[in-house]
């Protein structure tokens, strides 16, 4: 019996979804990973459930987050971004 090939499964997922998911805000484009690394998941677990900035910093990375927080964005905007991201990638963030 053949074993499960993790690399092949990952390649299949990444072929279907790509390596990143992007959204536009004003004249800028931001990218989020379509799959979370174990390190990112560990970082998310350390956050308080209401730490939206912490969540965005983990997903965007420090450089993108610094650009992102310069925008006048509402919590509804953030919720819409995370909802669209979850639908496209299958990652349920902020649920609990």
mmCIF file of C-alpha atoms in Angstrom:
data_model
loop_
_atom_site.group_PDB
_atom_site.id
_atom_site.type_symbol
_atom_site.label_atom_id
_atom_site.label_comp_id
_atom_site.label_asym_id
_atom_site.label_seq_id
_atom_site.Cartn_x
_atom_site.Cartn_y
_atom_site.Cartn_z
ATOM 1 C CA UNK A 1 0.000 0.000 0.000
ATOM 2 C CA UNK A 2 1.356 3.395 -0.981
ATOM 3 C CA UNK A 3 1.912 5.992 1.712
ATOM 4 C CA UNK A 4 0.530 9.500 1.733
ATOM 5 C CA UNK A 5 2.745 11.955 -0.169
ATOM 6 C CA UNK A 6 2.556 15.264 1.715
ATOM 7 C CA UNK A 7 4.555 17.117 -0.947
ATOM 8 C CA UNK A 8 2.218 15.964 -3.721
ATOM 9 C CA UNK A 9 -0.851 16.943 -1.689
ATOM 10 C CA UNK A 10 0.641 20.373 -0.953
ATOM 11 C CA UNK A 11 1.505 20.866 -4.627
ATOM 12 C CA UNK A 12 -2.073 19.993 -5.563
ATOM 13 C CA UNK A 13 -3.514 22.495 -3.073
ATOM 14 C CA UNK A 14 -1.135 25.214 -4.185
ATOM 15 C CA UNK A 15 -1.925 24.544 -7.829
ATOM 16 C CA UNK A 16 -5.614 24.977 -7.052
ATOM 17 C CA UNK A 17 -5.288 28.026 -4.775
ATOM 18 C CA UNK A 18 -1.913 29.532 -5.585
ATOM 19 C CA UNK A 19 0.623 30.400 -2.908
ATOM 20 C CA UNK A 20 -0.969 33.695 -1.931
ATOM 21 C CA UNK A 21 -4.295 35.505 -1.910
ATOM 22 C CA UNK A 22 -4.412 39.237 -2.551
ATOM 23 C CA UNK A 23 -6.707 42.156 -1.903
ATOM 24 C CA UNK A 24 -6.608 45.794 -2.935
ATOM 25 C CA UNK A 25 -7.054 48.771 -0.649
ATOM 26 C CA UNK A 26 -6.916 52.220 -2.174
ATOM 27 C CA UNK A 27 -3.962 52.030 -4.603
ATOM 28 C CA UNK A 28 -2.131 49.226 -2.806
ATOM 29 C CA UNK A 29 -2.185 45.452 -3.083
ATOM 30 C CA UNK A 30 -1.646 43.190 -0.094
ATOM 31 C CA UNK A 31 -1.012 39.456 -0.090
ATOM 32 C CA UNK A 32 -1.849 36.806 2.469
ATOM 33 C CA UNK A 33 -0.684 33.185 2.411
ATOM 34 C CA UNK A 34 -3.152 30.578 1.193
ATOM 35 C CA UNK A 35 -1.724 28.160 3.757
ATOM 36 C CA UNK A 36 -0.535 28.956 7.265
ATOM 37 C CA UNK A 37 2.827 27.717 8.428
ATOM 38 C CA UNK A 38 3.065 26.058 11.820
ATOM 39 C CA UNK A 39 4.979 29.137 13.032
ATOM 40 C CA UNK A 40 2.132 31.427 11.916
ATOM 41 C CA UNK A 41 -0.432 29.165 13.584
ATOM 42 C CA UNK A 42 1.621 29.249 16.777
ATOM 43 C CA UNK A 43 1.741 33.054 16.600
ATOM 44 C CA UNK A 44 -2.028 33.200 16.134
ATOM 45 C CA UNK A 45 -2.633 30.946 19.139
ATOM 46 C CA UNK A 46 -0.724 33.384 21.351
ATOM 47 C CA UNK A 47 -3.065 36.243 20.442
ATOM 48 C CA UNK A 48 -6.065 37.364 22.429
ATOM 49 C CA UNK A 49 -9.315 36.559 20.593
ATOM 50 C CA UNK A 50 -9.964 40.285 20.057
ATOM 51 C CA UNK A 51 -6.460 41.203 18.829
ATOM 52 C CA UNK A 52 -7.344 42.149 15.252
ATOM 53 C CA UNK A 53 -4.082 44.041 14.729
ATOM 54 C CA UNK A 54 -2.115 41.031 15.964
ATOM 55 C CA UNK A 55 -3.991 38.758 13.560
ATOM 56 C CA UNK A 56 -3.346 41.100 10.640
ATOM 57 C CA UNK A 57 0.324 41.491 11.570
ATOM 58 C CA UNK A 58 0.825 37.697 11.595
ATOM 59 C CA UNK A 59 -0.944 37.269 8.246
ATOM 60 C CA UNK A 60 0.491 40.304 6.471
ATOM 61 C CA UNK A 61 3.944 40.353 8.019
ATOM 62 C CA UNK A 62 5.514 43.438 9.580
ATOM 63 C CA UNK A 63 6.254 45.382 6.366
ATOM 64 C CA UNK A 64 2.800 44.995 4.845
ATOM 65 C CA UNK A 65 1.124 45.604 8.201
ATOM 66 C CA UNK A 66 2.963 48.921 8.602
ATOM 67 C CA UNK A 67 1.590 50.043 5.210
ATOM 68 C CA UNK A 68 -1.869 48.638 5.976
ATOM 69 C CA UNK A 69 -2.281 50.491 9.255
ATOM 70 C CA UNK A 70 -1.721 53.825 7.502
ATOM 71 C CA UNK A 71 -5.165 53.468 5.880
ATOM 72 C CA UNK A 72 -8.374 54.719 7.454
ATOM 73 C CA UNK A 73 -10.090 51.338 7.529
ATOM 74 C CA UNK A 74 -13.119 50.230 9.515
ATOM 75 C CA UNK A 75 -13.664 47.007 11.430
ATOM 76 C CA UNK A 76 -16.331 46.165 8.865
ATOM 77 C CA UNK A 77 -13.679 46.481 6.137
ATOM 78 C CA UNK A 78 -11.394 44.127 8.073
ATOM 79 C CA UNK A 79 -14.255 41.667 8.580
ATOM 80 C CA UNK A 80 -15.031 41.741 4.845
ATOM 81 C CA UNK A 81 -11.375 41.084 3.982
ATOM 82 C CA UNK A 82 -11.159 38.155 6.406
ATOM 83 C CA UNK A 83 -14.481 36.721 5.211
ATOM 84 C CA UNK A 84 -13.400 36.839 1.556
ATOM 85 C CA UNK A 85 -10.015 35.354 2.497
ATOM 86 C CA UNK A 86 -11.699 32.516 4.375
ATOM 87 C CA UNK A 87 -14.059 31.742 1.498
ATOM 88 C CA UNK A 88 -11.219 31.635 -1.025
ATOM 89 C CA UNK A 89 -8.719 29.673 1.054
ATOM 90 C CA UNK A 90 -10.876 27.623 3.401
ATOM 91 C CA UNK A 91 -9.111 29.166 6.411
ATOM 92 C CA UNK A 92 -11.632 30.145 9.073
ATOM 93 C CA UNK A 93 -10.087 33.052 10.948
ATOM 94 C CA UNK A 94 -11.784 34.825 13.791
ATOM 95 C CA UNK A 95 -14.199 31.967 14.355
ATOM 96 C CA UNK A 96 -14.467 30.472 17.707
#
